[in-house]
GROMACS .gro file of N, CA, C and O in nm:
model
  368
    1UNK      N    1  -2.157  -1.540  -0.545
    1UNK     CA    2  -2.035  -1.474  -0.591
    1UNK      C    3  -2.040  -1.324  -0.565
    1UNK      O    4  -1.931  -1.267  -0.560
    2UNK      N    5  -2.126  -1.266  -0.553
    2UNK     CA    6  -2.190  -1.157  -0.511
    2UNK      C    7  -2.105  -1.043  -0.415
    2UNK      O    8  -2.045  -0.937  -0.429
    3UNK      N    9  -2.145  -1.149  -0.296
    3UNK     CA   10  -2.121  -1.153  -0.169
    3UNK      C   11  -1.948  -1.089  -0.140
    3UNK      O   12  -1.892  -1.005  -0.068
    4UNK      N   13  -1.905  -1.212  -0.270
    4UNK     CA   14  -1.762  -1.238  -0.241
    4UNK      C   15  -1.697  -1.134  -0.291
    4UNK      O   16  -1.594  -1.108  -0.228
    5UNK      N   17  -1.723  -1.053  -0.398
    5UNK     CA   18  -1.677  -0.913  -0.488
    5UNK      C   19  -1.717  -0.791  -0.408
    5UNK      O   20  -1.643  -0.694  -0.392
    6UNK      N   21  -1.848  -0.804  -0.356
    6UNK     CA   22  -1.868  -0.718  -0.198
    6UNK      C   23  -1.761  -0.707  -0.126
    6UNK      O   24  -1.694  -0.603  -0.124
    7UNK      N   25  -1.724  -0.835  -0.043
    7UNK     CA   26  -1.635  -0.829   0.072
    7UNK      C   27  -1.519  -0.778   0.010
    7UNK      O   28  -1.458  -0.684   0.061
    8UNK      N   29  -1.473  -0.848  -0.128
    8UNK     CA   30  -1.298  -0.769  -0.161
    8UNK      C   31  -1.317  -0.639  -0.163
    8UNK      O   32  -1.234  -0.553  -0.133
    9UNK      N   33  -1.450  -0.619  -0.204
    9UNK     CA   34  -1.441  -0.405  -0.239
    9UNK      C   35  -1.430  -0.327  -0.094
    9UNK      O   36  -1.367  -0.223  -0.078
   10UNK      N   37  -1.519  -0.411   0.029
   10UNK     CA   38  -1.507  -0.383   0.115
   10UNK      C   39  -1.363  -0.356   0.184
   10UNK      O   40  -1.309  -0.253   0.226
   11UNK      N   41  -1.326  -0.481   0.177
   11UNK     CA   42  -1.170  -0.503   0.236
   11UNK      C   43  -1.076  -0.402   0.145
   11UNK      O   44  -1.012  -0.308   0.193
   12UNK      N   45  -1.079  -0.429   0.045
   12UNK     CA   46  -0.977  -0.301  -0.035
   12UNK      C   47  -1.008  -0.160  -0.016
   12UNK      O   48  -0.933  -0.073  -0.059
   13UNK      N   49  -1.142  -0.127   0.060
   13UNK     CA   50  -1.172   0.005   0.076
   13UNK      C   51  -1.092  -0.016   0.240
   13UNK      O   52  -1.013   0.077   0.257
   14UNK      N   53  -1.093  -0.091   0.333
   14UNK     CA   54  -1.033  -0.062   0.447
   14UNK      C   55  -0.888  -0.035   0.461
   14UNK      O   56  -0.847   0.056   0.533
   15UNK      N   57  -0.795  -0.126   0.380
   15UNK     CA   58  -0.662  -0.097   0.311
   15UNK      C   59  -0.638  -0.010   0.237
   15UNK      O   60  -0.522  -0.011   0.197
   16UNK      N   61  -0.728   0.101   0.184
   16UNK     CA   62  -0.708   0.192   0.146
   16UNK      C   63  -0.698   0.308   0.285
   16UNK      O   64  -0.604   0.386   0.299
   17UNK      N   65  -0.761   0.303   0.336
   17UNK     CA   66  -0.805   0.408   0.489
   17UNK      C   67  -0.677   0.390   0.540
   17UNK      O   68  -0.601   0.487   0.541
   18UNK      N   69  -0.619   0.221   0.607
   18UNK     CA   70  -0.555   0.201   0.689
   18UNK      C   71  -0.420   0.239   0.606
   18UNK      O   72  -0.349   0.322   0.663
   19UNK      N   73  -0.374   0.191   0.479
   19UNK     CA   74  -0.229   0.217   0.451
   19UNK      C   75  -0.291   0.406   0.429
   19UNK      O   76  -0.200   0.489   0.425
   20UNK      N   77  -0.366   0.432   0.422
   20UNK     CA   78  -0.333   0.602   0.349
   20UNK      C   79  -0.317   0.641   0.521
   20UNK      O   80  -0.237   0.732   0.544
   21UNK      N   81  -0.365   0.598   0.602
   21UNK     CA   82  -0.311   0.668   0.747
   21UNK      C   83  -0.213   0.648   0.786
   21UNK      O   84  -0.142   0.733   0.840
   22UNK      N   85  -0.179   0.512   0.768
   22UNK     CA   86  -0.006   0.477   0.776
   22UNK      C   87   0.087   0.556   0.727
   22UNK      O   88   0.175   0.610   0.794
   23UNK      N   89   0.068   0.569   0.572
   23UNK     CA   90   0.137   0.651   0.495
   23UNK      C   91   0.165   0.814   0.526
   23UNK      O   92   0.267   0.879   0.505
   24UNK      N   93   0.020   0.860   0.590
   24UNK     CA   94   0.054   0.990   0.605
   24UNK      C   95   0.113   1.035   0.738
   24UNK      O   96   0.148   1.152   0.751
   25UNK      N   97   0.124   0.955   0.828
   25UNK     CA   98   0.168   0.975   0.975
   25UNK      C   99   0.306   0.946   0.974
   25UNK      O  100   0.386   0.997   1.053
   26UNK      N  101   0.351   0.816   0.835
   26UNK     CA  102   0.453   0.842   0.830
   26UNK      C  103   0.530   0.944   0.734
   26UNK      O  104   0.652   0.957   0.737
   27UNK      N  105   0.474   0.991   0.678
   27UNK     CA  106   0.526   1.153   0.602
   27UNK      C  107   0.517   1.248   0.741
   27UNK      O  108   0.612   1.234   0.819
   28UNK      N  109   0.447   1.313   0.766
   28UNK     CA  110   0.440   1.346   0.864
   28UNK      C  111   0.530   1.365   0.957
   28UNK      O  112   0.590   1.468   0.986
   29UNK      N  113   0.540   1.199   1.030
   29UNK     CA  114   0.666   1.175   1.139
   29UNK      C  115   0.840   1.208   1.085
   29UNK      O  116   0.935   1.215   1.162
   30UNK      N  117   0.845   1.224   0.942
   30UNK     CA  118   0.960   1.221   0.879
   30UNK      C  119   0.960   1.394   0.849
   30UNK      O  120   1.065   1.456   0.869
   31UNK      N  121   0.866   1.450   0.812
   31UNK     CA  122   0.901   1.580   0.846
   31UNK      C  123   0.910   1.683   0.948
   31UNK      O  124   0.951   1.799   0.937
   32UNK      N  125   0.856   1.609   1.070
   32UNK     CA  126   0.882   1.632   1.200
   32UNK      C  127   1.049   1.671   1.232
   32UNK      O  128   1.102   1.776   1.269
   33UNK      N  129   1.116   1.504   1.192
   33UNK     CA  130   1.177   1.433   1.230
   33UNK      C  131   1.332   1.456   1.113
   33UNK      O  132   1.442   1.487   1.159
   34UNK      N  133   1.317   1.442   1.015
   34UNK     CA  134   1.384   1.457   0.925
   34UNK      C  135   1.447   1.325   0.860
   34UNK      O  136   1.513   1.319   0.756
   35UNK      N  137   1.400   1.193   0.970
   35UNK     CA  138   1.459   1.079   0.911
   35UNK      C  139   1.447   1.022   0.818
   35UNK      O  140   1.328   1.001   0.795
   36UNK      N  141   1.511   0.982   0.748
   36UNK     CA  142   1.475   0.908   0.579
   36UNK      C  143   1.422   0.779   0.626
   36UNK      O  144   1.323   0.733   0.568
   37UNK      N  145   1.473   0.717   0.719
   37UNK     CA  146   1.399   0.567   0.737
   37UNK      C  147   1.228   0.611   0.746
   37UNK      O  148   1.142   0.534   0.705
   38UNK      N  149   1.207   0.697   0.784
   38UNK     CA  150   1.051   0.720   0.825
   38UNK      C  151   0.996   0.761   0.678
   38UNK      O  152   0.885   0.726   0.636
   39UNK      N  153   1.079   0.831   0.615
   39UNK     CA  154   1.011   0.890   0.410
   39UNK      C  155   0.990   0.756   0.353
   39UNK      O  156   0.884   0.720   0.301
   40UNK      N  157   1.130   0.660   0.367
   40UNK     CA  158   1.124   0.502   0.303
   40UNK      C  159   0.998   0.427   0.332
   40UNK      O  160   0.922   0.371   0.253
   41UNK      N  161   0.991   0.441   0.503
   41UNK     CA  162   0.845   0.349   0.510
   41UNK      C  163   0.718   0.401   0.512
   41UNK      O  164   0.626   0.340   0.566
   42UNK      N  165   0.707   0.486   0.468
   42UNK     CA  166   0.537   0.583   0.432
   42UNK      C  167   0.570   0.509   0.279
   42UNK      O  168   0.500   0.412   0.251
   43UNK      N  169   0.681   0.556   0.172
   43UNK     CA  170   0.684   0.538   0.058
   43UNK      C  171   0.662   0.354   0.034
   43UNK      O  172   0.621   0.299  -0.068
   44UNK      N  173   0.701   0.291   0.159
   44UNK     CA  174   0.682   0.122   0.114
   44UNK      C  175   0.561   0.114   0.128
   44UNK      O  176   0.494   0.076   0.032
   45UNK      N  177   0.489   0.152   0.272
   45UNK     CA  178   0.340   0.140   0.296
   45UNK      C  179   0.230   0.197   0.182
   45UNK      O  180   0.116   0.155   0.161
   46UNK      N  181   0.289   0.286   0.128
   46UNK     CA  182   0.199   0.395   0.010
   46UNK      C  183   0.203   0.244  -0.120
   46UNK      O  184   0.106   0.184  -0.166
   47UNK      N  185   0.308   0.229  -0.138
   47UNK     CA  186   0.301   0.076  -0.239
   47UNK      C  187   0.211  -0.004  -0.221
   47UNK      O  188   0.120  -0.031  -0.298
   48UNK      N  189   0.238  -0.059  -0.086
   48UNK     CA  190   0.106  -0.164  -0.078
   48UNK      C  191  -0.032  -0.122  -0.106
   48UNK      O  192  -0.117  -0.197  -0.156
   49UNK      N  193  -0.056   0.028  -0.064
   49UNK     CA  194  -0.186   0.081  -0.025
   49UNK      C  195  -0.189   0.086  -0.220
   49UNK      O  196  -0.242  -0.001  -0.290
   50UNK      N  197  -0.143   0.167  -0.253
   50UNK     CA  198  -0.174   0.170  -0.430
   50UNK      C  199  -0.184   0.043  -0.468
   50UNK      O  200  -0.298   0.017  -0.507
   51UNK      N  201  -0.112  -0.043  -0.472
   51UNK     CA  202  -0.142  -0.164  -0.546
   51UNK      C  203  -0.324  -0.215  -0.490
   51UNK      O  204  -0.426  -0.231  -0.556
   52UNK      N  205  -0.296  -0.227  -0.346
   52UNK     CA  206  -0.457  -0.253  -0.308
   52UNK      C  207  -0.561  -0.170  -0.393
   52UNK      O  208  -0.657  -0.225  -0.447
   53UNK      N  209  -0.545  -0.082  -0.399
   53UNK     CA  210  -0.620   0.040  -0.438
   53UNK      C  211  -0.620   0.007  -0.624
   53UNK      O  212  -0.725  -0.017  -0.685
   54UNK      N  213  -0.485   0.012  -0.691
   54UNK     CA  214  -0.490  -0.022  -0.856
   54UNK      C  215  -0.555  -0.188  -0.893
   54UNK      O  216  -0.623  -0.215  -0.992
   55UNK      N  217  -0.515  -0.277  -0.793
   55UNK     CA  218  -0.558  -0.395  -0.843
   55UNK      C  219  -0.783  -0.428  -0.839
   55UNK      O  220  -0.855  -0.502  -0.904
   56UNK      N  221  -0.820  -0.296  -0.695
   56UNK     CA  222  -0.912  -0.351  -0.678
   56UNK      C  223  -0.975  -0.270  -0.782
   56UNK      O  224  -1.091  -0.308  -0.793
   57UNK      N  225  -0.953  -0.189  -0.852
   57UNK     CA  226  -0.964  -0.128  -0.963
   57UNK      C  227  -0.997  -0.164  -1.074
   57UNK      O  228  -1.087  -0.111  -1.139
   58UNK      N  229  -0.936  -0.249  -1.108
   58UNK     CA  230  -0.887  -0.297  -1.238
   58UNK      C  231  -0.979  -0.427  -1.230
   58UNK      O  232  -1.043  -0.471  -1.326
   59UNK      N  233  -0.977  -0.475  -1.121
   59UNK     CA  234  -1.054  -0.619  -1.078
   59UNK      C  235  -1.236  -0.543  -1.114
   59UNK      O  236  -1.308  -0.585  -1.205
   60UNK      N  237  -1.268  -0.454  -1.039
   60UNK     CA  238  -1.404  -0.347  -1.077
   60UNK      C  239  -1.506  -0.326  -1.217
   60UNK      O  240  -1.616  -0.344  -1.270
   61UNK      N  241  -1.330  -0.255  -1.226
   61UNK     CA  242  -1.417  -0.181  -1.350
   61UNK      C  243  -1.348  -0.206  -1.490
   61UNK      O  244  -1.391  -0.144  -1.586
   62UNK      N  245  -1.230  -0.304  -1.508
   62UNK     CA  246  -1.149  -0.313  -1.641
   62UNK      C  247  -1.153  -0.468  -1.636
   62UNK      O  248  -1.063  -0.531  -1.691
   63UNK      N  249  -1.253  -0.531  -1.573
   63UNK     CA  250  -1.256  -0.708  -1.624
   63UNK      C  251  -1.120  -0.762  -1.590
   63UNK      O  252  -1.075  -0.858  -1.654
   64UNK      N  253  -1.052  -0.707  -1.493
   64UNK     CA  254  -0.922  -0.766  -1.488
   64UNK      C  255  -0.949  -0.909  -1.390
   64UNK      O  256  -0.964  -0.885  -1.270
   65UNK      N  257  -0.958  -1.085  -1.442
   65UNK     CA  258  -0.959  -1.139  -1.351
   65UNK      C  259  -0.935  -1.137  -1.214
   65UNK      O  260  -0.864  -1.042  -1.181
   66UNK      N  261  -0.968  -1.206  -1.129
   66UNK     CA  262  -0.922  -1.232  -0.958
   66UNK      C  263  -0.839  -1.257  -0.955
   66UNK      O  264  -0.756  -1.196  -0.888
   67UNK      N  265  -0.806  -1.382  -1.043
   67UNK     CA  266  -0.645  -1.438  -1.036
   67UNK      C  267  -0.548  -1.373  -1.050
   67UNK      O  268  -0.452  -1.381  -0.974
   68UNK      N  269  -0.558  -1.256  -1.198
   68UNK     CA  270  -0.436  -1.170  -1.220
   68UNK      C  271  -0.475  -1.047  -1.122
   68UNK      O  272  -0.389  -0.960  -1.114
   69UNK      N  273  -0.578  -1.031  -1.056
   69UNK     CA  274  -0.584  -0.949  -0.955
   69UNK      C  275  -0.474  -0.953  -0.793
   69UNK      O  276  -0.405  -0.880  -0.723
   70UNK      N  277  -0.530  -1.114  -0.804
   70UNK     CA  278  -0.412  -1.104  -0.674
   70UNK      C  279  -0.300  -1.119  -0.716
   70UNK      O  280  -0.219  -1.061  -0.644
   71UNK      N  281  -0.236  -1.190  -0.832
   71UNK     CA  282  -0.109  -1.205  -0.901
   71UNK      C  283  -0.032  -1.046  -0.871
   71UNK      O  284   0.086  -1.026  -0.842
   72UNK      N  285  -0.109  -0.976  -0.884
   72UNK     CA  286  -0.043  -0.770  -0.976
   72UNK      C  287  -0.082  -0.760  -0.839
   72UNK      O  288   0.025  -0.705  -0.813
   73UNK      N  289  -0.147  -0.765  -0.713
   73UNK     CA  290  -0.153  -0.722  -0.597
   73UNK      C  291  -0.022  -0.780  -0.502
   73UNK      O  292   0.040  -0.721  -0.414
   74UNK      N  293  -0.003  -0.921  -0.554
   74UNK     CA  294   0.100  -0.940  -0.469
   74UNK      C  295   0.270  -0.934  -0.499
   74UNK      O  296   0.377  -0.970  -0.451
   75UNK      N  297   0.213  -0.864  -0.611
   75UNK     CA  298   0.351  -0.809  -0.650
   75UNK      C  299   0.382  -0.665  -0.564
   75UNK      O  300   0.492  -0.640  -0.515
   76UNK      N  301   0.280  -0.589  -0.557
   76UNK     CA  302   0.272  -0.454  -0.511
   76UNK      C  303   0.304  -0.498  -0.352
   76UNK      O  304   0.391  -0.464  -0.272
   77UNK      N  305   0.236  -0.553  -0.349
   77UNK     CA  306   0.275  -0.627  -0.178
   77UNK      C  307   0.416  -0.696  -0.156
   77UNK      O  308   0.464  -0.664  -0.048
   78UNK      N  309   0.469  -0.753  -0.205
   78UNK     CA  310   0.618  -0.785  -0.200
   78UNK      C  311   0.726  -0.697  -0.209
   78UNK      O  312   0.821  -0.696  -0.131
   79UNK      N  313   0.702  -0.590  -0.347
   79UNK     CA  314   0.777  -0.454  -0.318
   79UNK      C  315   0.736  -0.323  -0.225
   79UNK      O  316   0.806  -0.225  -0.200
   80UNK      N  317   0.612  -0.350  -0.184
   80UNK     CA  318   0.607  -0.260  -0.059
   80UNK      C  319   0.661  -0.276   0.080
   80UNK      O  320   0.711  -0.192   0.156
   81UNK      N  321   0.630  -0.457   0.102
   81UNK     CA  322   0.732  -0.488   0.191
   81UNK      C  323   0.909  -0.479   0.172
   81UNK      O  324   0.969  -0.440   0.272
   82UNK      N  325   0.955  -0.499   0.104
   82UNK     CA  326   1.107  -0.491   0.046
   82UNK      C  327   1.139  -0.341   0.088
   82UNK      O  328   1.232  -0.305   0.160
   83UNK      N  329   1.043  -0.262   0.029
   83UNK     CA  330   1.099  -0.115   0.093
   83UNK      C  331   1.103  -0.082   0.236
   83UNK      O  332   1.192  -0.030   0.303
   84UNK      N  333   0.958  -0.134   0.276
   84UNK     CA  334   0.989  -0.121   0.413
   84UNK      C  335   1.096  -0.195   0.523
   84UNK      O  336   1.149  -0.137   0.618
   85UNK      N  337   1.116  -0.337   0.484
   85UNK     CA  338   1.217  -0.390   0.490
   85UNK      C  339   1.392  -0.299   0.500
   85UNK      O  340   1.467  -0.324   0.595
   86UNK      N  341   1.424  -0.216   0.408
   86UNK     CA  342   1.503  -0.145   0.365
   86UNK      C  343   1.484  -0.012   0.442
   86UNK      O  344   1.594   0.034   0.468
   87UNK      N  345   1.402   0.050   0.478
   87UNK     CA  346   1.356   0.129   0.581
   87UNK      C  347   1.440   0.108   0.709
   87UNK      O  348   1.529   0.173   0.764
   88UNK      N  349   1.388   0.011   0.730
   88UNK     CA  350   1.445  -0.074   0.882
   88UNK      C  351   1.604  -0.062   0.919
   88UNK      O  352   1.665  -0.050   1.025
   89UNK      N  353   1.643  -0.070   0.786
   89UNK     CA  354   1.829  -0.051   0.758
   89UNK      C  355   1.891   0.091   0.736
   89UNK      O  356   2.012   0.117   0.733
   90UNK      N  357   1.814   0.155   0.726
   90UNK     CA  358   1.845   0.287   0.710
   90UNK      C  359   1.932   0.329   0.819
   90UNK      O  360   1.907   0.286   0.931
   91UNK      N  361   2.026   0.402   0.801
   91UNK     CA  362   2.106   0.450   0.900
   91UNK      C  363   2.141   0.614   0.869
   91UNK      O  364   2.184   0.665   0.765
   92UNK      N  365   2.105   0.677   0.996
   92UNK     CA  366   2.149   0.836   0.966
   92UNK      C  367   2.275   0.878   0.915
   92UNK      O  368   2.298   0.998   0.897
   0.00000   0.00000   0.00000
């Protein structure tokens, strides 16, 4: 079981790297740029990346089961997609 709390810390540390680079290239590209579709999807991607980041947290160091770990993760993941989703529709 070890092994297996390893690999999630692992993996939630890479989803932390990958959405916080996502996130900031898309801040970034939007202040370049000025487009709100680009603020919307840093702000959807930043969701997912926090929830990864609060659930593997809580899973760590506050005894929060696996189960309600991925339960509260894939909530963060459903409304991060929805925003980005909504991103996509944005119109200048």
């Amino acid at each position: 079981m070890n092994e297996v709390i390893t690999a999630i810390a692992v993996v939630k540390f890479v989803i932390l790297l990958l959405g916080g680079g996502i996130t900031y290239i898309a801040f970034k590209a939007y202040q370049r740029t000025g487009e709100d579709s680009l603020r919307v999807l840093g702000i959807g991607f930043g969701v997912i990346t926090l929830g990864a980041l609060l659930t593997g947290v809580a899973n760590q160091f506050f005894s929060v089961s696996l189960a309600r770990g991925v339960l509260i993760n894939s909530v963060f993941v459903a409304l991060g997609l929805a925003i980005i989703m909504y991103s996509l529709h944005i119109q200048r």
